[in-house]
C-alpha cells in the first residue's frame, strides 16, 4: 500500500493546516483505521522509510505510532507495527438526489432488470446444476495437462474464433448427439449464452429491426435485444411452445426469431416437430434468421430426444447456441455459436476484430474432456440423477399442490414450471414469501416479454436439490401458495360484495345525508 498517497489524501479531507505534523499524521492514520481503509492485520510502513517518503523527522512518525499504540489502534511485534482488530466506523452514505444518467444511451436507459439467479441462494434456483457431482479431480488433471503442454505461441493471444481442437470437438459432438449439420469452421467460442446473444443480435440485425422473443421468455434475450436497439415483439407460448399467428408474419415480420425449442424458458414446453418445420419454412420465406438456444437440451427425461432445429432442413436459416454452464459448471464461462455455412467467413472476420482472445488452457482441457468420452459419461450420470430429482419433485407437487396448480415442462432440462389454475394468485408475492423461507423460485409473470402472457405460477429448478429433500421443501412452498390462494379468493369476494346494488345504495344515501 502507498502510505504516502493515503496520508496525503486523508490530510486533504480531514486535516487542519494549523496542526503540528505529528498530530496531523496521527489523525490521518487513525481516521484510515476507523473507517476500514487500513484493515486489521495491515502492516504499517517502517518509521524510517515513512519519514523519508513524507519528508519529516523520524520522531514525528514515532510519535504518531506511539499514540496509535496507546489508543489500541495498532500493535507492535519484532517485525514492525500492525493494525489491530478495530470495528470500523462505517457511516451510512448520505442520501443524495438521483444524478442524471449522463452519457448513457437510450438503449441502456430502457433496459429492464432481469432476475439474477446466479446471486440467489436457496432451493429451486433455476439453472444451477448439481455442482457437487462434477468430476473436479478429473477436470483438474486435464487442466494441468493442458497448461503443461502449452507452447510459447499459445501463451500469446488465442484464436479469435476459439481454439481449433475445441471447435472440432464441439462440431463432432453436436453432429452425433444433436443432429446439428456443421463443421468446425462454423463453430465460434464465446463466454457463454449471454455473450452469444449479444454477438448475434449485433451482428445479424440493425437497430430498429424486429425480433420475435417468446412470451414469457428469457430475460437475457430481451436485454440483449434492447441493448442492440431492436424492436421486440412477444410471441405467446402454449403447451407446444412458441405459437406465432398468421397476423404476426403479416403485420410484424421479423428479422430475427429467438426461441428455446428443446425446453422453453421459463415454461418448459417442447416445440412440436410440426411447429419446428413450419417455423423454419416461414422464416426462410420471410428472410429471417432463427436463433435456436439449446441451453439444456442434453437432459431429456421422457421420450426420444428431438433433433435440433438447425439440422431438420437443408441449409436451415438457423443460428444454433449452446453452453457448458448447465452440463458442466457455470464459472467455466464457455459457450458457442454455430452459424450457417454462408455466414462463417463473415463471422470469422468480425470475431478477428472484436473478440476476447484468452483462456486457451480451459479450451484445450475442455477439448480433451469431450474427446476422451468423459463428457458423455458425465451427462449420462447427470441424466439419471436429474430424472430421480424431477420425479421426486413432480410427485410432491401433485400431492400438495395438485388441486390448485398444474405441472408443466418436466420432460426435459433442469427446471419445470408450476402454473396456477387461478390466475388471481399473485406469483410475485409468493416468490417473495418463499425466499424468506430459503426457497428461491421464480415468478412466471416476471418473465413476460410483452404485455400479460397469461402465465401465472412458479419456475422451479430441481437439479441441485436432493430427492430426499423435495417432500419437505414442497410442503413449505405449498403452505405459502395455499395461503396466497385464500387471500386472492377473499379479496375477490370482498370486491364483489362492495359492488352489490344494496351496498352501493347504502354508500350513496349515507353520503347524501352527511
Short mmCIF file of C-alpha atoms in Angstrom, two decimals:
data_model
loop_
_atom_site.label_atom_id
_atom_site.label_comp_id
_atom_site.label_asym_id
_atom_site.label_seq_id
_atom_site.Cartn_x
_atom_site.Cartn_y
_atom_site.Cartn_z
CA UNK A 1 0.00 0.00 0.00
CA UNK A 2 1.21 3.51 -0.84
CA UNK A 3 1.08 5.10 2.65
CA UNK A 4 2.29 8.47 1.36
CA UNK A 5 -0.61 8.72 -1.08
CA UNK A 6 -3.06 7.51 1.59
CA UNK A 7 -1.88 10.01 4.22
CA UNK A 8 -1.85 12.93 1.79
CA UNK A 9 -5.38 12.09 0.73
CA UNK A 10 -6.64 11.93 4.31
CA UNK A 11 -4.79 15.13 5.17
CA UNK A 12 -6.72 16.95 2.43
CA UNK A 13 -10.05 15.56 3.68
CA UNK A 14 -9.64 15.60 7.47
CA UNK A 15 -6.57 17.66 8.33
CA UNK A 16 -6.11 21.17 9.65
CA UNK A 17 -3.21 23.17 8.24
CA UNK A 18 -2.55 24.64 11.71
CA UNK A 19 -1.97 21.22 13.29
CA UNK A 20 1.63 20.10 14.06
CA UNK A 21 2.87 17.47 11.62
CA UNK A 22 2.97 14.71 14.23
CA UNK A 23 -0.68 15.30 15.17
CA UNK A 24 -1.73 15.52 11.52
CA UNK A 25 -0.03 12.19 10.78
CA UNK A 26 -1.65 10.58 13.83
CA UNK A 27 -5.12 11.86 12.92
CA UNK A 28 -4.83 10.69 9.30
CA UNK A 29 -3.73 7.18 10.27
CA UNK A 30 -6.41 6.90 12.95
CA UNK A 31 -9.14 8.01 10.50
CA UNK A 32 -7.97 5.42 7.95
CA UNK A 33 -8.10 2.66 10.59
CA UNK A 34 -11.50 3.70 11.94
CA UNK A 35 -13.22 3.75 8.55
CA UNK A 36 -11.68 0.43 7.50
CA UNK A 37 -9.36 1.74 4.79
CA UNK A 38 -6.48 0.24 6.79
CA UNK A 39 -7.86 -3.19 7.63
CA UNK A 40 -6.92 -5.28 10.66
CA UNK A 41 -3.60 -7.03 10.11
CA UNK A 42 -2.24 -4.42 7.68
CA UNK A 43 1.46 -3.83 8.36
CA UNK A 44 2.32 -0.13 8.53
CA UNK A 45 5.38 1.24 6.78
CA UNK A 46 8.63 1.26 8.76
CA UNK A 47 9.10 4.54 10.65
CA UNK A 48 12.38 5.42 8.95
CA UNK A 49 11.03 4.68 5.45
CA UNK A 50 7.77 6.60 6.01
CA UNK A 51 9.66 9.59 7.42
CA UNK A 52 11.85 9.73 4.30
CA UNK A 53 8.82 9.47 1.98
CA UNK A 54 6.91 12.22 3.82
CA UNK A 55 9.97 14.43 4.26
CA UNK A 56 9.54 14.66 8.04
CA UNK A 57 11.68 13.78 11.04
CA UNK A 58 11.57 10.18 12.17
CA UNK A 59 10.43 11.34 15.64
CA UNK A 60 7.24 12.67 14.02
CA UNK A 61 6.38 9.17 12.78
CA UNK A 62 7.42 7.58 16.08
CA UNK A 63 5.08 9.95 17.96
CA UNK A 64 2.14 9.08 15.70
CA UNK A 65 2.77 5.32 16.03
CA UNK A 66 3.15 5.57 19.82
CA UNK A 67 -0.16 7.44 20.10
CA UNK A 68 -1.95 4.84 17.98
CA UNK A 69 -0.45 2.06 20.11
CA UNK A 70 -1.59 3.68 23.37
CA UNK A 71 -5.11 4.07 21.93
CA UNK A 72 -5.21 0.41 20.87
CA UNK A 73 -5.35 1.04 17.13
CA UNK A 74 -2.04 -0.71 16.36
CA UNK A 75 0.15 -3.36 17.95
CA UNK A 76 3.88 -3.90 17.62
CA UNK A 77 5.94 -7.04 17.16
CA UNK A 78 9.54 -7.77 16.21
CA UNK A 79 8.76 -7.23 12.53
CA UNK A 80 7.02 -3.88 12.84
CA UNK A 81 3.64 -2.30 13.50
CA UNK A 82 0.29 -3.87 12.57
CA UNK A 83 -3.27 -2.51 12.58
CA UNK A 84 -5.28 -4.01 15.45
CA UNK A 85 -8.76 -5.52 15.11
CA UNK A 86 -10.96 -2.44 15.41
CA UNK A 87 -14.62 -2.22 14.41
CA UNK A 88 -14.70 0.33 11.57
CA UNK A 89 -16.96 3.37 11.79
CA UNK A 90 -18.94 2.84 8.62
CA UNK A 91 -21.40 5.69 8.41
CA UNK A 92 -24.39 5.24 6.12
CA UNK A 93 -23.93 7.06 2.83
CA UNK A 94 -25.64 10.40 2.61
CA UNK A 95 -28.84 10.39 0.59
CA UNK A 96 -28.46 12.48 -2.50
CA UNK A 97 -30.73 13.40 -5.32
CA UNK A 98 -30.69 10.98 -8.23
CA UNK A 99 -27.96 12.02 -10.64
CA UNK A 100 -28.87 12.31 -14.32
CA UNK A 101 -27.73 9.38 -16.44
CA UNK A 102 -25.15 11.43 -18.26
CA UNK A 103 -23.56 9.66 -21.21
CA UNK A 104 -25.93 6.67 -21.26
CA UNK A 105 -27.63 5.74 -24.49
CA UNK A 106 -31.40 5.42 -24.72
CA UNK A 107 -30.89 1.67 -25.18
CA UNK A 108 -29.20 1.34 -21.80
CA UNK A 109 -31.76 3.55 -20.06
CA UNK A 110 -34.55 1.34 -21.38
CA UNK A 111 -33.06 -1.90 -20.07
CA UNK A 112 -35.24 -3.86 -17.68
CA UNK A 113 -33.73 -5.56 -14.66
CA UNK A 114 -33.55 -9.32 -15.06
CA UNK A 115 -33.85 -11.84 -12.19
CA UNK A 116 -30.27 -12.73 -11.29
CA UNK A 117 -30.28 -16.42 -10.42
CA UNK A 118 -26.50 -16.61 -10.10
CA UNK A 119 -26.51 -14.49 -6.93
CA UNK A 120 -29.56 -16.10 -5.32
CA UNK A 121 -29.35 -18.81 -2.72
CA UNK A 122 -31.86 -21.46 -1.72
CA UNK A 123 -33.70 -24.47 -3.06
CA UNK A 124 -35.15 -24.45 -6.59
CA UNK A 125 -32.91 -21.72 -8.07
CA UNK A 126 -33.23 -22.35 -11.84
CA UNK A 127 -30.20 -23.04 -13.99
CA UNK A 128 -27.88 -24.38 -11.27
CA UNK A 129 -26.54 -27.91 -11.95
CA UNK A 130 -25.61 -30.47 -9.29
CA UNK A 131 -22.14 -28.99 -8.84
CA UNK A 132 -21.11 -31.42 -6.10
CA UNK A 133 -21.35 -34.26 -8.66
CA UNK A 134 -18.96 -32.72 -11.18
CA UNK A 135 -15.71 -34.76 -11.50
CA UNK A 136 -13.46 -31.96 -10.30
CA UNK A 137 -10.38 -34.13 -9.77
CA UNK A 138 -10.55 -35.37 -13.36
CA UNK A 139 -11.06 -31.84 -14.66
CA UNK A 140 -8.10 -30.57 -12.64
CA UNK A 141 -5.84 -33.21 -14.18
CA UNK A 142 -6.94 -32.28 -17.69
CA UNK A 143 -6.42 -28.60 -16.98
CA UNK A 144 -2.92 -29.28 -15.62
CA UNK A 145 -2.07 -31.34 -18.72
CA UNK A 146 -3.26 -28.51 -20.93
CA UNK A 147 -1.11 -26.00 -19.06
CA UNK A 148 1.97 -28.23 -19.20
CA UNK A 149 1.53 -28.83 -22.91
CA UNK A 150 1.07 -25.21 -23.93
CA UNK A 151 3.66 -23.82 -26.32
CA UNK A 152 5.20 -20.37 -26.20
CA UNK A 153 2.96 -19.37 -29.11
CA UNK A 154 -0.14 -20.41 -27.14
CA UNK A 155 0.81 -18.01 -24.36
CA UNK A 156 0.10 -15.23 -26.86
CA UNK A 157 -3.42 -14.09 -27.79
CA UNK A 158 -5.54 -17.05 -28.84
CA UNK A 159 -7.55 -17.66 -31.99
CA UNK A 160 -10.43 -15.13 -32.00
CA UNK A 161 -12.84 -17.85 -33.14
CA UNK A 162 -11.69 -20.21 -30.38
CA UNK A 163 -9.06 -22.92 -30.16
CA UNK A 164 -9.22 -25.28 -33.14
CA UNK A 165 -9.21 -28.54 -31.08
CA UNK A 166 -12.26 -27.36 -29.11
CA UNK A 167 -14.18 -26.19 -32.18
CA UNK A 168 -13.57 -29.55 -33.84
CA UNK A 169 -14.59 -31.49 -30.72
CA UNK A 170 -17.80 -29.47 -30.37
CA UNK A 171 -18.70 -29.97 -34.02
CA UNK A 172 -18.20 -33.75 -33.70
CA UNK A 173 -20.28 -33.89 -30.51
CA UNK A 174 -23.15 -31.85 -31.98
CA UNK A 175 -23.32 -33.97 -35.12
CA UNK A 176 -23.52 -37.17 -33.07
CA UNK A 177 -25.80 -36.07 -30.21
CA UNK A 178 -27.98 -33.24 -31.52
CA UNK A 179 -28.19 -33.82 -35.26
CA UNK A 180 -26.55 -30.46 -35.99
CA UNK A 181 -25.15 -30.21 -39.52
CA UNK A 182 -21.87 -28.30 -39.26
CA UNK A 183 -18.10 -28.40 -39.43
CA UNK A 184 -15.55 -26.72 -37.17
CA UNK A 185 -15.37 -23.59 -39.35
CA UNK A 186 -18.99 -22.78 -38.42
CA UNK A 187 -18.34 -23.03 -34.64
CA UNK A 188 -17.32 -19.90 -32.71
CA UNK A 189 -16.41 -19.96 -29.00
CA UNK A 190 -17.96 -17.34 -26.71
CA UNK A 191 -18.06 -16.54 -22.99
CA UNK A 192 -21.48 -18.15 -22.57
CA UNK A 193 -25.07 -17.78 -23.72
CA UNK A 194 -25.36 -14.07 -22.95
CA UNK A 195 -22.18 -13.37 -24.87
CA UNK A 196 -23.57 -15.40 -27.79
CA UNK A 197 -26.84 -13.46 -27.74
CA UNK A 198 -25.09 -10.10 -27.71
CA UNK A 199 -22.93 -11.22 -30.61
CA UNK A 200 -25.84 -12.50 -32.72
CA UNK A 201 -28.14 -9.55 -32.18
CA UNK A 202 -25.49 -7.01 -33.06
CA UNK A 203 -24.12 -8.99 -35.99
CA UNK A 204 -27.34 -10.21 -37.59
CA UNK A 205 -29.70 -7.24 -37.30
CA UNK A 206 -29.66 -3.46 -37.43
CA UNK A 207 -31.12 -1.06 -34.89
CA UNK A 208 -34.87 -0.84 -35.39
CA UNK A 209 -35.21 -4.33 -36.92
CA UNK A 210 -37.86 -6.57 -35.38
CA UNK A 211 -37.03 -9.57 -33.24
CA UNK A 212 -39.56 -12.12 -32.00
CA UNK A 213 -38.99 -13.39 -28.48
CA UNK A 214 -41.14 -15.96 -26.70
CA UNK A 215 -43.71 -14.58 -24.23
CA UNK A 216 -43.00 -15.40 -21.45
CA UNK A 217 -39.35 -15.72 -22.34
CA UNK A 218 -35.73 -15.50 -21.34
CA UNK A 219 -34.89 -12.10 -19.85
CA UNK A 220 -31.31 -12.29 -21.07
CA UNK A 221 -32.51 -12.41 -24.68
CA UNK A 222 -34.78 -9.44 -24.06
CA UNK A 223 -31.88 -7.48 -22.54
CA UNK A 224 -29.59 -8.29 -25.47
CA UNK A 225 -32.27 -7.28 -27.99
CA UNK A 226 -32.90 -3.95 -26.29
CA UNK A 227 -29.18 -3.25 -25.93
CA UNK A 228 -28.85 -3.77 -29.70
CA UNK A 229 -31.74 -1.35 -30.36
CA UNK A 230 -34.07 -3.99 -31.80
CA UNK A 231 -37.86 -3.72 -31.80
CA UNK A 232 -39.18 -6.56 -29.64
CA UNK A 233 -42.38 -8.45 -30.39
CA UNK A 234 -43.53 -11.02 -27.84
CA UNK A 235 -44.91 -14.24 -29.33
CA UNK A 236 -47.15 -16.21 -26.98
CA UNK A 237 -46.19 -19.68 -25.77
CA UNK A 238 -48.56 -22.59 -25.21
CA UNK A 239 -48.13 -26.27 -24.35
CA UNK A 240 -46.43 -26.90 -27.71
CA UNK A 241 -44.04 -23.98 -27.50
CA UNK A 242 -43.81 -20.75 -29.50
CA UNK A 243 -47.06 -20.15 -31.40
CA UNK A 244 -46.88 -17.32 -33.97
CA UNK A 245 -50.14 -16.44 -35.72
CA UNK A 246 -50.56 -15.58 -39.41
CA UNK A 247 -51.12 -11.93 -38.47
CA UNK A 248 -47.72 -11.87 -36.78
CA UNK A 249 -45.99 -12.74 -40.05
CA UNK A 250 -48.01 -10.14 -41.98
CA UNK A 251 -48.06 -7.22 -39.52
CA UNK A 252 -44.77 -7.72 -37.63
CA UNK A 253 -42.38 -9.59 -39.95
CA UNK A 254 -39.19 -10.44 -38.03
CA UNK A 255 -35.53 -10.12 -38.88
CA UNK A 256 -34.62 -12.46 -36.02
CA UNK A 257 -36.62 -15.09 -34.11
CA UNK A 258 -35.33 -16.16 -30.70
CA UNK A 259 -36.63 -19.48 -29.40
CA UNK A 260 -35.77 -22.21 -26.87
CA UNK A 261 -37.41 -25.17 -28.64
CA UNK A 262 -35.98 -28.11 -26.70
CA UNK A 263 -37.14 -26.82 -23.31
CA UNK A 264 -38.86 -23.44 -23.39
CA UNK A 265 -37.56 -20.93 -20.87
CA UNK A 266 -39.29 -20.48 -18.44
CA UNK A 267 -42.44 -22.56 -19.10
CA UNK A 268 -40.68 -25.77 -20.15
CA UNK A 269 -42.75 -26.61 -23.25
CA UNK A 270 -41.12 -28.57 -26.04
CA UNK A 271 -41.67 -27.10 -29.51
CA UNK A 272 -43.50 -29.75 -31.53
CA UNK A 273 -41.91 -31.18 -34.66
CA UNK A 274 -44.70 -29.76 -36.82
CA UNK A 275 -44.10 -26.26 -35.47
CA UNK A 276 -40.34 -26.60 -35.88
CA UNK A 277 -40.69 -27.33 -39.60
CA UNK A 278 -43.31 -24.59 -40.00
CA UNK A 279 -41.13 -22.02 -38.27
CA UNK A 280 -38.09 -22.88 -40.39
CA UNK A 281 -40.01 -22.62 -43.66
CA UNK A 282 -41.81 -19.42 -42.70
CA UNK A 283 -38.54 -17.84 -41.61
CA UNK A 284 -36.96 -18.82 -44.92
CA UNK A 285 -39.79 -17.16 -46.85
CA UNK A 286 -39.61 -14.01 -44.69
CA UNK A 287 -35.82 -13.76 -44.97
CA UNK A 288 -35.48 -14.13 -41.19
CA UNK A 289 -32.94 -16.00 -39.08
CA UNK A 290 -33.95 -18.26 -36.19
CA UNK A 291 -31.72 -18.13 -33.09
CA UNK A 292 -32.07 -21.58 -31.51
CA UNK A 293 -30.96 -21.51 -27.86
CA UNK A 294 -30.34 -25.14 -26.92
CA UNK A 295 -29.22 -24.30 -23.37
CA UNK A 296 -30.13 -27.56 -21.56
CA UNK A 297 -31.15 -29.94 -24.36
CA UNK A 298 -28.71 -32.64 -23.21
CA UNK A 299 -31.12 -33.61 -20.41
CA UNK A 300 -34.15 -35.37 -21.87
CA UNK A 301 -36.13 -37.40 -19.31
CA UNK A 302 -39.19 -38.68 -21.20
CA UNK A 303 -39.32 -39.98 -24.74
CA UNK A 304 -36.77 -39.83 -27.53
CA UNK A 305 -34.89 -36.53 -27.86
CA UNK A 306 -35.85 -34.30 -30.77
CA UNK A 307 -33.06 -33.23 -33.09
CA UNK A 308 -32.01 -29.61 -33.09
CA UNK A 309 -33.92 -27.36 -35.47
CA UNK A 310 -30.66 -26.48 -37.18
CA UNK A 311 -30.41 -29.97 -38.68
CA UNK A 312 -34.04 -30.51 -39.64
CA UNK A 313 -33.78 -28.98 -43.11
CA UNK A 314 -31.01 -28.44 -45.63
CA UNK A 315 -29.41 -25.01 -45.22
CA UNK A 316 -31.87 -24.11 -42.47
CA UNK A 317 -31.80 -20.37 -41.61
CA UNK A 318 -30.87 -21.20 -38.02
CA UNK A 319 -28.10 -19.96 -35.74
CA UNK A 320 -27.52 -22.54 -33.01
CA UNK A 321 -26.40 -21.56 -29.49
CA UNK A 322 -25.03 -23.87 -26.80
CA UNK A 323 -23.31 -23.60 -23.45
CA UNK A 324 -21.35 -25.73 -20.97
CA UNK A 325 -22.68 -23.81 -17.96
CA UNK A 326 -25.50 -26.31 -17.43
CA UNK A 327 -23.73 -29.52 -18.44
CA UNK A 328 -20.52 -28.77 -16.51
CA UNK A 329 -20.36 -25.69 -14.24
CA UNK A 330 -21.31 -22.01 -14.69
CA UNK A 331 -17.95 -20.41 -13.84
CA UNK A 332 -16.32 -22.20 -16.80
CA UNK A 333 -17.87 -19.44 -18.97
CA UNK A 334 -17.58 -21.22 -22.29
CA UNK A 335 -20.39 -21.26 -24.82
CA UNK A 336 -20.54 -21.45 -28.59
CA UNK A 337 -22.39 -20.27 -31.68
CA UNK A 338 -22.90 -22.39 -34.81
CA UNK A 339 -23.66 -20.17 -37.79
CA UNK A 340 -24.91 -21.17 -41.27
CA UNK A 341 -22.06 -22.01 -43.62
CA UNK A 342 -22.72 -18.91 -45.76
CA UNK A 343 -22.07 -16.68 -42.72
CA UNK A 344 -18.96 -18.46 -41.39
CA UNK A 345 -16.41 -16.32 -43.25
CA UNK A 346 -18.08 -13.04 -42.25
CA UNK A 347 -18.30 -14.15 -38.63
CA UNK A 348 -14.61 -15.09 -38.64
CA UNK A 349 -13.67 -11.62 -39.90
CA UNK A 350 -15.88 -9.95 -37.32
CA UNK A 351 -14.53 -12.05 -34.44
CA UNK A 352 -10.98 -11.21 -35.52
CA UNK A 353 -11.75 -7.55 -34.83
CA UNK A 354 -13.85 -7.77 -31.69
CA UNK A 355 -13.48 -10.99 -29.71
CA UNK A 356 -11.59 -11.63 -26.49
CA UNK A 357 -8.66 -13.98 -27.11
CA UNK A 358 -7.82 -15.92 -24.00
CA UNK A 359 -8.46 -18.88 -21.69
CA UNK A 360 -6.51 -21.17 -24.01
CA UNK A 361 -5.81 -23.75 -21.29
CA UNK A 362 -9.51 -24.10 -20.35
CA UNK A 363 -10.47 -24.55 -24.00
CA UNK A 364 -7.81 -27.21 -24.55
CA UNK A 365 -8.84 -29.05 -21.38
CA UNK A 366 -12.48 -28.96 -22.49
CA UNK A 367 -11.50 -30.36 -25.89
CA UNK A 368 -9.85 -33.31 -24.12
CA UNK A 369 -12.91 -33.73 -21.86
CA UNK A 370 -15.08 -34.05 -24.96
CA UNK A 371 -12.68 -36.24 -26.97
CA UNK A 372 -11.98 -38.66 -24.12
CA UNK A 373 -15.63 -39.62 -23.69
CA UNK A 374 -15.72 -38.28 -20.13
CA UNK A 375 -18.21 -35.59 -21.09
CA UNK A 376 -20.71 -38.17 -22.36
CA UNK A 377 -20.22 -40.28 -19.21
CA UNK A 378 -20.83 -37.21 -17.05
CA UNK A 379 -24.01 -36.40 -18.99
CA UNK A 380 -25.26 -39.96 -18.54
CA UNK A 381 -24.76 -39.79 -14.77
CA UNK A 382 -26.45 -36.39 -14.56
CA UNK A 383 -29.45 -37.55 -16.61
CA UNK A 384 -30.09 -40.36 -14.13
CA UNK A 385 -29.66 -38.04 -11.17
CA UNK A 386 -31.86 -35.28 -12.59
CA UNK A 387 -34.58 -37.75 -13.56
CA UNK A 388 -34.73 -39.01 -9.97
CA UNK A 389 -34.93 -35.47 -8.62
CA UNK A 390 -37.52 -34.48 -11.23
CA UNK A 391 -39.69 -37.48 -10.31
CA UNK A 392 -39.49 -36.67 -6.60
CA UNK A 393 -40.43 -33.03 -7.23
CA UNK A 394 -43.36 -33.82 -9.52
CA UNK A 395 -44.76 -36.37 -7.04
CA UNK A 396 -44.55 -33.87 -4.17
CA UNK A 397 -46.09 -31.06 -6.23
CA UNK A 398 -49.03 -33.21 -7.36
CA UNK A 399 -49.62 -34.37 -3.80
CA UNK A 400 -49.52 -30.99 -2.09
CA UNK A 401 -50.47 -28.55 -4.86
CA UNK A 402 -52.30 -30.66 -7.42
CA UNK A 403 -55.65 -29.11 -6.53
CA UNK A 404 -54.67 -25.54 -7.39
CA UNK A 405 -51.75 -25.81 -9.84
CA UNK A 406 -50.57 -27.83 -12.85
CA UNK A 407 -47.03 -29.03 -13.57
CA UNK A 408 -45.59 -28.09 -16.97
CA UNK A 409 -42.31 -28.77 -18.74
CA UNK A 410 -40.91 -31.62 -16.67
CA UNK A 411 -39.98 -33.82 -19.63
CA UNK A 412 -36.57 -32.24 -20.17
CA UNK A 413 -33.95 -29.91 -18.78
CA UNK A 414 -33.21 -28.87 -15.21
CA UNK A 415 -36.38 -26.99 -14.28
CA UNK A 416 -40.14 -27.22 -14.58
CA UNK A 417 -42.98 -24.76 -14.13
CA UNK A 418 -45.99 -24.83 -11.84
CA UNK A 419 -48.92 -22.96 -13.39
CA UNK A 420 -51.60 -21.70 -11.01
CA UNK A 421 -55.11 -22.75 -12.03
CA UNK A 422 -56.40 -19.48 -10.57
CA UNK A 423 -54.74 -16.50 -12.28
CA UNK A 424 -55.70 -14.26 -9.34
CA UNK A 425 -52.92 -15.78 -7.22
CA UNK A 426 -50.06 -13.29 -7.06
CA UNK A 427 -46.97 -15.29 -8.08
CA UNK A 428 -44.64 -12.36 -7.33
CA UNK A 429 -45.81 -12.21 -3.71
CA UNK A 430 -45.50 -15.98 -3.43
CA UNK A 431 -41.90 -15.74 -4.67
CA UNK A 432 -41.03 -13.05 -2.12
CA UNK A 433 -42.61 -15.01 0.73
CA UNK A 434 -40.87 -18.24 -0.32
CA UNK A 435 -37.50 -16.51 -0.39
CA UNK A 436 -37.91 -15.61 3.28
CA UNK A 437 -38.06 -19.36 3.96
CA UNK A 438 -34.96 -20.14 1.87
CA UNK A 439 -36.89 -21.25 -1.21
CA UNK A 440 -35.73 -19.40 -4.34
CA UNK A 441 -38.40 -19.86 -7.01
CA UNK A 442 -39.09 -17.52 -9.96
CA UNK A 443 -42.47 -15.97 -10.73
CA UNK A 444 -43.55 -16.83 -14.28
CA UNK A 445 -45.22 -13.44 -14.71
CA UNK A 446 -41.85 -11.71 -14.20
CA UNK A 447 -40.68 -13.32 -17.44
CA UNK A 448 -43.37 -11.66 -19.55
CA UNK A 449 -41.71 -10.29 -22.67
CA UNK A 450 -44.53 -8.01 -23.78
CA UNK A 451 -47.86 -7.45 -22.10
CA UNK A 452 -49.51 -10.15 -20.00
CA UNK A 453 -48.60 -13.62 -21.24
CA UNK A 454 -51.33 -15.23 -19.13
CA UNK A 455 -48.85 -17.48 -17.32
CA UNK A 456 -49.07 -17.14 -13.53
CA UNK A 457 -47.08 -19.56 -11.45
CA UNK A 458 -43.60 -20.60 -10.42
CA UNK A 459 -40.41 -21.77 -12.11
CA UNK A 460 -38.57 -24.39 -10.07
CA UNK A 461 -35.05 -25.64 -10.72
CA UNK A 462 -34.52 -29.11 -9.29
CA UNK A 463 -31.05 -30.14 -10.45
CA UNK A 464 -29.29 -29.02 -7.26
CA UNK A 465 -31.93 -30.30 -4.77
CA UNK A 466 -31.51 -33.87 -3.38
CA UNK A 467 -34.55 -36.08 -3.96
CA UNK A 468 -34.98 -36.79 -0.25
CA UNK A 469 -35.44 -33.07 0.47
CA UNK A 470 -38.19 -32.48 -2.09
CA UNK A 471 -41.13 -33.50 0.12
CA UNK A 472 -40.26 -31.14 2.97
CA UNK A 473 -39.48 -28.20 0.72
CA UNK A 474 -42.65 -28.60 -1.32
CA UNK A 475 -44.71 -28.74 1.88
CA UNK A 476 -43.33 -25.35 2.89
CA UNK A 477 -43.96 -23.96 -0.58
CA UNK A 478 -47.48 -25.41 -0.67
CA UNK A 479 -48.40 -23.68 2.58
CA UNK A 480 -47.35 -20.33 1.08
CA UNK A 481 -49.24 -20.92 -2.18
CA UNK A 482 -52.42 -22.08 -0.42
CA UNK A 483 -52.34 -19.00 1.77
CA UNK A 484 -51.91 -16.78 -1.32
CA UNK A 485 -54.84 -18.57 -3.00
CA UNK A 486 -57.02 -17.99 0.06
CA UNK A 487 -56.07 -14.31 0.15
CA UNK A 488 -56.87 -13.91 -3.56
CA UNK A 489 -60.26 -15.56 -3.08
CA UNK A 490 -61.11 -13.39 -0.05
CA UNK A 491 -60.08 -10.26 -1.91
CA UNK A 492 -62.35 -11.16 -4.83
CA UNK A 493 -65.30 -11.86 -2.52
CA UNK A 494 -64.86 -8.52 -0.76
CA UNK A 495 -64.77 -6.70 -4.08
CA UNK A 496 -67.91 -8.49 -5.25
CA UNK A 497 -69.79 -7.54 -2.08
CA UNK A 498 -68.84 -3.88 -2.45
CA UNK A 499 -70.25 -3.87 -5.95
CA UNK A 500 -73.74 -5.15 -5.00
CA UNK A 501 -76.63 -2.69 -5.63
CA UNK A 502 -77.60 -2.76 -1.95
CA UNK A 503 -74.11 -1.78 -0.78
CA UNK A 504 -73.86 0.89 -3.45
CA UNK A 505 -77.25 2.38 -2.41
CA UNK A 506 -76.25 2.48 1.25
CA UNK A 507 -72.94 4.24 0.48
CA UNK A 508 -74.73 6.75 -1.75
CA UNK A 509 -77.52 7.52 0.72
CA UNK A 510 -75.02 7.88 3.56
CA UNK A 511 -73.08 10.48 1.64
CA UNK A 512 -76.26 12.46 0.85
CA UNK A 513 -77.31 12.56 4.50
CA UNK A 514 -73.92 13.90 5.53
#
